[in-house]
Amino acid sequence: MPEAAVQVRELTFGEAIREALAEEMRRDSRIVLLGEDVAEAGTTFKVLKGLVDEFGTSRVIDTPISEPGFTGLGVGAAMTGLRPIVDIMFGDFLTLVMDQVVNQAAKVHYMSGGAWKVPMVVRATMGATRRSAAQHSQSLHAWPSHVPGLKVVIPSTPYDAKGLMKTAIRDDNPVVFFEDKISYTKVKGPVPEGDYTIPFGVADIKRQGRDITLVGTSSMVQVALGAAAMLEEIGISAEVVDPRTTWPLDEKTLIESAKKTSRAIVIDEGSFRYGVTGEIASVIAEGAFFDLDGPVRRIGATHVPIPFSPPLEDATVPTERQVFEMARTMCNK
Amino acid sequence: MPEAAVQVRELTFGEAIREALAEEMRRDSRIVLLGEDVAEAGTTFKVLKGLVDEFGTSRVIDTPISEPGFTGLGVGAAMTGLRPIVDIMFGDFLTLVMDQVVNQAAKVHYMSGGAWKVPMVVRATMGATRRSAAQHSQSLHAWPSHVPGLKVVIPSTPYDAKGLMKTAIRDDNPVVFFEDKISYTKVKGPVPEGDYTIPFGVADIKRQGRDITLVGTSSMVQVALGAAAMLEEIGISAEVVDPRTTWPLDEKTLIESAKKTSRAIVIDEGSFRYGVTGEIASVIAEGAFFDLDGPVRRIGATHVPIPFSPPLEDATVPTERQVFEMARTMCNK
Amino acid sequence: MITQTKQAAGVDRDALVVRMYRQMMAIRLFEERVNDLYTRALMPGLAHLYIGEEAVAVGVCEALTRSDYITSTHRGHGHCLAKGAAPDRMFAELLGKKAGYCKGKGGSMHIADPATGNLGANAIVGGGAGIATGAAFSAKYLGTKQVSVCFFGEGALGQGILYEEMNLAQLWKLPVIYACENNLYNEYTHCSESTAGDMLARATAFGIAAEAVDGQDVRAVHAAASAFVERARAGEGPGFLLLNTYRYRGHHVGDIAREYYRQKQEEQFWTSERDPITLHGQWLIAQGTVDQAGLDSITSEIASEMDRAVEFAVNAPYPDVSEVGEDVYA
Amino acid sequence: MITQTKQAAGVDRDALVVRMYRQMMAIRLFEERVNDLYTRALMPGLAHLYIGEEAVAVGVCEALTRSDYITSTHRGHGHCLAKGAAPDRMFAELLGKKAGYCKGKGGSMHIADPATGNLGANAIVGGGAGIATGAAFSAKYLGTKQVSVCFFGEGALGQGILYEEMNLAQLWKLPVIYACENNLYNEYTHCSESTAGDMLARATAFGIAAEAVDGQDVRAVHAAASAFVERARAGEGPGFLLLNTYRYRGHHVGDIAREYYRQKQEEQFWTSERDPITLHGQWLIAQGTVDQAGLDSITSEIASEMDRAVEFAVNAPYPDVSEVGEDVYA
Ligand SMILES: Cc1ncc(C[n+]2csc(CCOP(=O)(O)OP(=O)(O)O)c2C)c(N)n1
Ligand SMILES: Cc1ncc(C[n+]2csc(CCOP(=O)(O)OP(=O)(O)O)c2C)c(N)n1
Ligand SMILES: [Mg+2]
Ligand SMILES: [Mg+2]
């Protein structure tokens, strides 16, 4: 095999994000990172470890515990020449910054008739099963996805995370970027060195299949892939589609996959009701109705606050087995 | 006609809400009203006008402009023996109280294993076309509907508003109650004097029909009824279903109506994407798929921040004409 | 006419004090026309008039350069004009016309203008605090020497984010000035019912330099603002101005019957004894800087400018409905 | 053994000071076992230990009656025990067992107990401020004479809601005490990097009575807290206590390598010179209230109670998976 021009290494999801941030910060001195314990501690998840050594405390900035405060500051900084990235340690704390993100960042461009823009990234985490209980385990990506003016990214692999993060940073709009906590160290994959970007609104078919479409978001892509492997053993060929961004949404790929397979399940880790699955399932149903064998089905987190107790918490998160069983039933096997 | 035991008057939507609050406050001295300019001013919409005269400033309480502060205070008061009703003047300001509503109020009962409860009502407004622009016109009911532990009410008529408000106040859980601003004075209807309640999770069929189901929420019920009248003229019989509460959701009534008519449109005034229509359409599609002639269709507000300029703003809100056209196409007329 | 050039330092004193008169008068006459448009049902929605508070916006903005930043509020026309915006495009915005500063998409509560450093009015009370502080962060990071002013009403002292921002500003020595316009009322509630303790202490608690100023005295406002601006520009960190003032009219144009929340006598006291334009006019005459005829000619000049601006706006076209989907994303 | 009866007034002084020793020791030994459970991988998730700060919770809670309210934090075991909770059900909660205070649904960061007035620990920094203030609102409205204490770390001074609540509390003269535990660190950041100005002034700015106290001196904490509780109970409004203390261990049990954010010498100074239990024990002996043997027997008594509590919890069953859907709605 000829030596590849670009070296591809195995990185964890967290490493891929750090690499994207470091490369972008090298490229553009207007990028600053703001958040609690982002500097020497490198965040509580250690994802930013080392960045402060390279970029210094004027660009990797520890803030007080003031999520609304530093997010609001980020909006103003973005309007006036910087490209701030703010770190919301636990996505659950998005509750505190919705005004800055939704009433300010998302609307500034429109309300000003295009006069101002807000090139800002809000990094937030998502995902349960860390035994962190109800206020540290939520996946709240449905909320910003509902808000015109925002873009929302939910990467599932290290490769996607790096490329999408670069796109997010270079985007002139406010982008909310959700990182699955468990994936930080658990999910590994090939990541090219150096520069590449992945456009928003382009779904990725993570696995080709014929009999059923499994749409997964964030860590649920792994669950879908696991279920697909199980399904293969009983002769069902599942296609796994990862939208990668909830907004913009690649409706075409979703619809075409469902048309091809005639069945679809949408799997997401947010609370089940009025979440991401409703929109995606509706889009598929509207676009592929006459090619569908049956209704688009949905799996989300059990519609309860996330419990601390391990057996209870585990029961709230969608599993491979659950997807497998549903798919099998839908395929009449 | 014999004299009715209970007198029924024509009240506006706003008067019905005031009457419910007044009757409940008479019944239960633990109820207090907290919000900005709720006392002498009776809110900026004048909905509470007069309540302070009857109940005094110890129960109808003007607060500083501190939405997180007084909502959080309401949570604590609810846990310790009161039944607070907090007033979020514009539903857009829910952005400021999501932490108190979502991380605190909604989760206290569950996180404490049932030890504490939060009998609290958060009143908020919704609805556009008041020329109030992007930060004073949003309909954000999809967000709390996504949150386990909350109940969410979106009444459309004075009758429903009164009965549902009483249920909300008597409920031992946090309830977010959305009031359409335009309806306050514009929508009138019969309201019985005295006590009655309407259970949560029971949809109301506002109009019987055979050919198509129009699911409307809040002010969109009026839009659906208007469209139904237009459809009648061209020989299409539309059924109008009002879920009245997004959570709990009366799935059965929605599904049965769609099964009967074989077609459904869901109309809601929130931003189109990842909003209420996605969930309701999915529920209908999952439950009635094999009886449907085509996909469940959805109409929401144009997915843009709400513009100030009248012709632009008017273009964002679902209209009778839009519903009519869509229904006609679906019915092949 | 709104003078567009501003040089805070080295400016001729006479020109400055006359320009401040002119600017205050421009705001007054602008707002009277807003009220008129509302009364004649020509303006969609509502608006919050700045009448009575003119010395605040003018005194502060005359201490700034054109490229310095401001954030403004729901009661924002005064800030906008004082920072140098053109009345015709402002009226156009208030009427939802395409020629407006925001192409009609923002309206009264969201006028923004990069050319004059106006980061935008804000309909969320306290909503500009983060933006203003962030602009100061940029200025410091980029070394531009710009200063940022955050205008807000005393009602915003109820919003926690203000304290978060003041903490950040003082920690990082950001060039931002928090300009608290204390007009005594949060909508229909007196500030004494909503504000515990001492207002100035709300800033000094964070170590921020703070000063109370007579907000009806445009020269006092200008002096205090200039000192804070200079400090901030020199890298010495944020300041907090408590500008004591009064709004003559209702909370918004529709707030006519106000007796239930404040006395007519109170209003009369301020309008007759404490009017910033009258006081400054008297001073100008006493100083011999201008005579009454000079002031009158300023007034009539501005009046005709405003009338032309209204006419422009009334006759300007609405945006095309197809524009509703534009400017959502950059 | 955790003494359950508390009468703030008229209590025998000797009994009080000995009980405070006992309570502090109970917290210390409880937390050591938590760390042990974590190290042995028996505890799901993480926990934030209160070791070093015992005098704060005990000094404050001994100034309260059982029906007075508290809100607590992510570092909440100390408050919970000091307010009278039973260690066995606490350990059970930490292990996610059905017998826990929250049936295993809350875990370390959410223990709540109506029987002892514990409104709950909170994993949102500053998240208890509203709840505590609301409980004080209820107490005043219902005339129950209860007092509410809001415990929070100095990191919560960064959260705007705290200022909103202090404003409300002072405006409405609510019986709430804001107990700020200043252990110098917000996670891995020193408070001087996150807190501008003077901490006490953050409360006095609202007109709230405030006092700084040596948080390693349980008697000083108790005295200051008692004075504020009495004032509050008498209807004179809120108070703010700045309790200067130190956490000996990591931010959470997994935070072992701490050199990058604080010096070993600093830790050593506090543990060897400023340990609240050692200091109070020495005082008790010096006063002749108890001798060393007496203290030792308290310690061993508590140690066995804690061991039994751990055993109970370890052996207790998990909730049944079917319970996941219970307690969502009342
Ligand atoms: C967060 C928020 N809460 C409430 C309102 C409604 N509101 C608009 S103006 C206003 C009063 C503001 O008072 P103040 O800050 O003193 O400004 P003033 O109107 O006196 O200039 C209120 C409560 C709002 N716009 N935003
Ligand atoms: C709103 C919010 N932001 C951030 C966090 C993450 N976090 C947990 S504890 C902590 C530090 C708290 O410091 P302090 O309040 O001083 O309490 P201490 O841990 O020192 O007792 C942080 C930042 C959180 N739980 N909630
Ligand atoms: Mg005011
Ligand atoms: Mg601390």
PDB file of C-alpha atoms in Angstrom, chain B residues 120-260:
ATOM      1  CA  MET B 120     -46.991  25.055  41.337  1.00  0.00           C
ATOM      2  CA  VAL B 121     -48.376  26.681  38.222  1.00  0.00           C
ATOM      3  CA  VAL B 122     -46.204  28.623  35.830  1.00  0.00           C
ATOM      4  CA  ARG B 123     -48.428  30.837  33.730  1.00  0.00           C
ATOM      5  CA  ALA B 124     -46.831  31.990  30.512  1.00  0.00           C
ATOM      6  CA  THR B 125     -48.098  33.585  27.346  1.00  0.00           C
ATOM      7  CA  MET B 126     -47.634  32.578  23.743  1.00  0.00           C
ATOM      8  CA  GLY B 127     -48.590  33.776  20.298  1.00  0.00           C
ATOM      9  CA  ALA B 128     -47.485  36.260  17.674  1.00  0.00           C
ATOM     10  CA  THR B 129     -49.058  38.974  15.472  1.00  0.00           C
ATOM     11  CA  ARG B 130     -48.903  41.643  18.137  1.00  0.00           C
ATOM     12  CA  ARG B 131     -46.015  43.390  16.322  1.00  0.00           C
ATOM     13  CA  SER B 132     -43.809  42.686  19.303  1.00  0.00           C
ATOM     14  CA  ALA B 133     -40.903  41.200  17.353  1.00  0.00           C
ATOM     15  CA  ALA B 134     -38.630  38.261  17.996  1.00  0.00           C
ATOM     16  CA  GLN B 135     -38.232  38.420  21.769  1.00  0.00           C
ATOM     17  CA  HIS B 136     -41.886  38.956  22.650  1.00  0.00           C
ATOM     18  CA  SER B 137     -43.775  36.655  20.307  1.00  0.00           C
ATOM     19  CA  GLN B 138     -42.535  33.114  20.710  1.00  0.00           C
ATOM     20  CA  SER B 139     -44.605  30.057  21.504  1.00  0.00           C
ATOM     21  CA  LEU B 140     -42.206  27.890  23.456  1.00  0.00           C
ATOM     22  CA  HIS B 141     -44.559  25.186  24.722  1.00  0.00           C
ATOM     23  CA  ALA B 142     -42.579  22.462  22.975  1.00  0.00           C
ATOM     24  CA  TRP B 143     -39.729  22.830  25.450  1.00  0.00           C
ATOM     25  CA  PRO B 144     -41.551  22.027  28.687  1.00  0.00           C
ATOM     26  CA  SER B 145     -43.543  19.357  26.852  1.00  0.00           C
ATOM     27  CA  HIS B 146     -40.199  17.587  26.336  1.00  0.00           C
ATOM     28  CA  VAL B 147     -39.501  17.504  30.064  1.00  0.00           C
ATOM     29  CA  PRO B 148     -40.633  14.567  32.204  1.00  0.00           C
ATOM     30  CA  GLY B 149     -42.111  15.806  35.459  1.00  0.00           C
ATOM     31  CA  LEU B 150     -43.960  18.738  33.947  1.00  0.00           C
ATOM     32  CA  LYS B 151     -47.515  18.959  32.723  1.00  0.00           C
ATOM     33  CA  VAL B 152     -48.285  21.406  29.956  1.00  0.00           C
ATOM     34  CA  VAL B 153     -51.621  23.060  29.232  1.00  0.00           C
ATOM     35  CA  ILE B 154     -52.511  24.970  26.065  1.00  0.00           C
ATOM     36  CA  PRO B 155     -56.182  25.935  26.263  1.00  0.00           C
ATOM     37  CA  SER B 156     -58.028  27.366  23.286  1.00  0.00           C
ATOM     38  CA  THR B 157     -61.382  28.517  24.630  1.00  0.00           C
ATOM     39  CA  PRO B 158     -62.588  30.439  27.683  1.00  0.00           C
ATOM     40  CA  TYR B 159     -64.458  27.358  28.866  1.00  0.00           C
ATOM     41  CA  ASP B 160     -61.380  25.177  28.658  1.00  0.00           C
ATOM     42  CA  ALA B 161     -59.162  27.851  30.139  1.00  0.00           C
ATOM     43  CA  LYS B 162     -61.234  28.126  33.278  1.00  0.00           C
ATOM     44  CA  GLY B 163     -61.646  24.412  33.831  1.00  0.00           C
ATOM     45  CA  LEU B 164     -58.050  23.568  33.014  1.00  0.00           C
ATOM     46  CA  MET B 165     -56.681  26.373  35.183  1.00  0.00           C
ATOM     47  CA  LYS B 166     -58.552  24.950  38.140  1.00  0.00           C
ATOM     48  CA  THR B 167     -57.141  21.532  37.446  1.00  0.00           C
ATOM     49  CA  ALA B 168     -53.659  22.998  37.124  1.00  0.00           C
ATOM     50  CA  ILE B 169     -53.930  24.754  40.458  1.00  0.00           C
ATOM     51  CA  ARG B 170     -55.193  21.645  42.218  1.00  0.00           C
ATOM     52  CA  ASP B 171     -52.558  19.417  40.662  1.00  0.00           C
ATOM     53  CA  ASP B 172     -49.714  18.435  42.953  1.00  0.00           C
ATOM     54  CA  ASN B 173     -47.164  18.777  40.178  1.00  0.00           C
ATOM     55  CA  PRO B 174     -45.566  21.670  38.373  1.00  0.00           C
ATOM     56  CA  VAL B 175     -47.807  22.715  35.514  1.00  0.00           C
ATOM     57  CA  VAL B 176     -46.860  25.121  32.745  1.00  0.00           C
ATOM     58  CA  PHE B 177     -49.980  26.885  31.537  1.00  0.00           C
ATOM     59  CA  PHE B 178     -49.786  28.721  28.201  1.00  0.00           C
ATOM     60  CA  GLU B 179     -52.170  31.550  27.451  1.00  0.00           C
ATOM     61  CA  ASP B 180     -52.484  32.952  23.964  1.00  0.00           C
ATOM     62  CA  LYS B 181     -52.152  36.722  24.137  1.00  0.00           C
ATOM     63  CA  ILE B 182     -54.420  37.477  21.223  1.00  0.00           C
ATOM     64  CA  SER B 183     -57.121  35.257  22.675  1.00  0.00           C
ATOM     65  CA  TYR B 184     -57.234  37.234  25.932  1.00  0.00           C
ATOM     66  CA  THR B 185     -59.643  39.733  24.482  1.00  0.00           C
ATOM     67  CA  LYS B 186     -60.407  38.358  21.029  1.00  0.00           C
ATOM     68  CA  VAL B 187     -61.748  34.927  21.892  1.00  0.00           C
ATOM     69  CA  LYS B 188     -65.095  34.845  23.652  1.00  0.00           C
ATOM     70  CA  GLY B 189     -67.232  31.923  24.647  1.00  0.00           C
ATOM     71  CA  PRO B 190     -69.674  30.492  27.120  1.00  0.00           C
ATOM     72  CA  VAL B 191     -68.315  29.884  30.605  1.00  0.00           C
ATOM     73  CA  PRO B 192     -70.384  28.485  33.484  1.00  0.00           C
ATOM     74  CA  GLU B 193     -70.313  30.359  36.746  1.00  0.00           C
ATOM     75  CA  GLY B 194     -68.779  28.560  39.668  1.00  0.00           C
ATOM     76  CA  ASP B 195     -66.799  25.419  39.971  1.00  0.00           C
ATOM     77  CA  TYR B 196     -65.903  22.888  37.316  1.00  0.00           C
ATOM     78  CA  THR B 197     -62.682  21.248  36.300  1.00  0.00           C
ATOM     79  CA  ILE B 198     -61.434  19.653  33.121  1.00  0.00           C
ATOM     80  CA  PRO B 199     -59.118  16.688  33.464  1.00  0.00           C
ATOM     81  CA  PHE B 200     -55.672  16.779  31.903  1.00  0.00           C
ATOM     82  CA  GLY B 201     -54.967  14.408  29.049  1.00  0.00           C
ATOM     83  CA  VAL B 202     -58.439  14.522  27.582  1.00  0.00           C
ATOM     84  CA  ALA B 203     -58.648  15.974  24.108  1.00  0.00           C
ATOM     85  CA  ASP B 204     -61.776  17.775  23.040  1.00  0.00           C
ATOM     86  CA  ILE B 205     -63.375  17.341  19.670  1.00  0.00           C
ATOM     87  CA  LYS B 206     -64.256  20.898  18.851  1.00  0.00           C
ATOM     88  CA  ARG B 207     -66.046  19.938  15.665  1.00  0.00           C
ATOM     89  CA  GLN B 208     -67.130  16.559  14.326  1.00  0.00           C
ATOM     90  CA  GLY B 209     -66.165  15.576  10.827  1.00  0.00           C
ATOM     91  CA  ARG B 210     -65.630  12.650   8.511  1.00  0.00           C
ATOM     92  CA  ASP B 211     -63.042  13.459   5.839  1.00  0.00           C
ATOM     93  CA  ILE B 212     -60.028  14.893   7.584  1.00  0.00           C
ATOM     94  CA  THR B 213     -58.783  15.501  11.112  1.00  0.00           C
ATOM     95  CA  LEU B 214     -57.390  18.926  11.948  1.00  0.00           C
ATOM     96  CA  VAL B 215     -55.473  18.883  15.211  1.00  0.00           C
ATOM     97  CA  GLY B 216     -55.042  22.407  16.532  1.00  0.00           C
ATOM     98  CA  THR B 217     -53.405  23.721  19.691  1.00  0.00           C
ATOM     99  CA  SER B 218     -54.166  26.974  21.492  1.00  0.00           C
ATOM    100  CA  SER B 219     -55.134  29.709  19.016  1.00  0.00           C
ATOM    101  CA  MET B 220     -54.664  27.272  16.158  1.00  0.00           C
ATOM    102  CA  VAL B 221     -57.936  25.663  17.171  1.00  0.00           C
ATOM    103  CA  GLN B 222     -59.674  28.794  15.915  1.00  0.00           C
ATOM    104  CA  VAL B 223     -57.656  28.598  12.731  1.00  0.00           C
ATOM    105  CA  ALA B 224     -58.655  24.965  12.304  1.00  0.00           C
ATOM    106  CA  LEU B 225     -62.294  25.792  12.901  1.00  0.00           C
ATOM    107  CA  GLY B 226     -62.114  28.586  10.369  1.00  0.00           C
ATOM    108  CA  ALA B 227     -60.541  26.254   7.845  1.00  0.00           C
ATOM    109  CA  ALA B 228     -63.171  23.631   8.617  1.00  0.00           C
ATOM    110  CA  ALA B 229     -65.902  26.132   7.796  1.00  0.00           C
ATOM    111  CA  MET B 230     -64.220  26.921   4.484  1.00  0.00           C
ATOM    112  CA  LEU B 231     -63.810  23.232   3.747  1.00  0.00           C
ATOM    113  CA  GLU B 232     -67.452  22.590   4.431  1.00  0.00           C
ATOM    114  CA  GLU B 233     -68.303  24.929   1.601  1.00  0.00           C
ATOM    115  CA  ILE B 234     -66.469  22.709  -0.836  1.00  0.00           C
ATOM    116  CA  GLY B 235     -67.969  19.588   0.608  1.00  0.00           C
ATOM    117  CA  ILE B 236     -65.167  18.442   2.885  1.00  0.00           C
ATOM    118  CA  SER B 237     -66.145  17.506   6.403  1.00  0.00           C
ATOM    119  CA  ALA B 238     -63.306  18.307   8.803  1.00  0.00           C
ATOM    120  CA  GLU B 239     -63.024  17.136  12.379  1.00  0.00           C
ATOM    121  CA  VAL B 240     -61.208  19.537  14.707  1.00  0.00           C
ATOM    122  CA  VAL B 241     -59.442  17.995  17.672  1.00  0.00           C
ATOM    123  CA  ASP B 242     -57.941  20.067  20.480  1.00  0.00           C
ATOM    124  CA  PRO B 243     -55.526  18.092  22.691  1.00  0.00           C
ATOM    125  CA  ARG B 244     -55.823  20.812  25.370  1.00  0.00           C
ATOM    126  CA  THR B 245     -52.766  19.450  27.164  1.00  0.00           C
ATOM    127  CA  THR B 246     -49.591  18.466  25.341  1.00  0.00           C
ATOM    128  CA  TRP B 247     -48.631  16.460  28.395  1.00  0.00           C
ATOM    129  CA  PRO B 248     -50.316  14.267  29.377  1.00  0.00           C
ATOM    130  CA  LEU B 249     -51.386  13.688  25.789  1.00  0.00           C
ATOM    131  CA  ASP B 250     -54.652  12.039  24.819  1.00  0.00           C
ATOM    132  CA  GLU B 251     -53.222   9.765  22.183  1.00  0.00           C
ATOM    133  CA  LYS B 252     -56.357   7.681  21.913  1.00  0.00           C
ATOM    134  CA  THR B 253     -58.667  10.453  20.792  1.00  0.00           C
ATOM    135  CA  LEU B 254     -56.131  11.718  18.283  1.00  0.00           C
ATOM    136  CA  ILE B 255     -55.561   8.305  16.800  1.00  0.00           C
ATOM    137  CA  GLU B 256     -59.214   7.386  16.649  1.00  0.00           C
ATOM    138  CA  SER B 257     -60.139  10.560  14.907  1.00  0.00           C
ATOM    139  CA  ALA B 258     -57.426  10.007  12.316  1.00  0.00           C
ATOM    140  CA  LYS B 259     -58.486   6.404  11.864  1.00  0.00           C
ATOM    141  CA  LYS B 260     -61.999   7.561  11.227  1.00  0.00           C
TER     142      LYS B 260
END
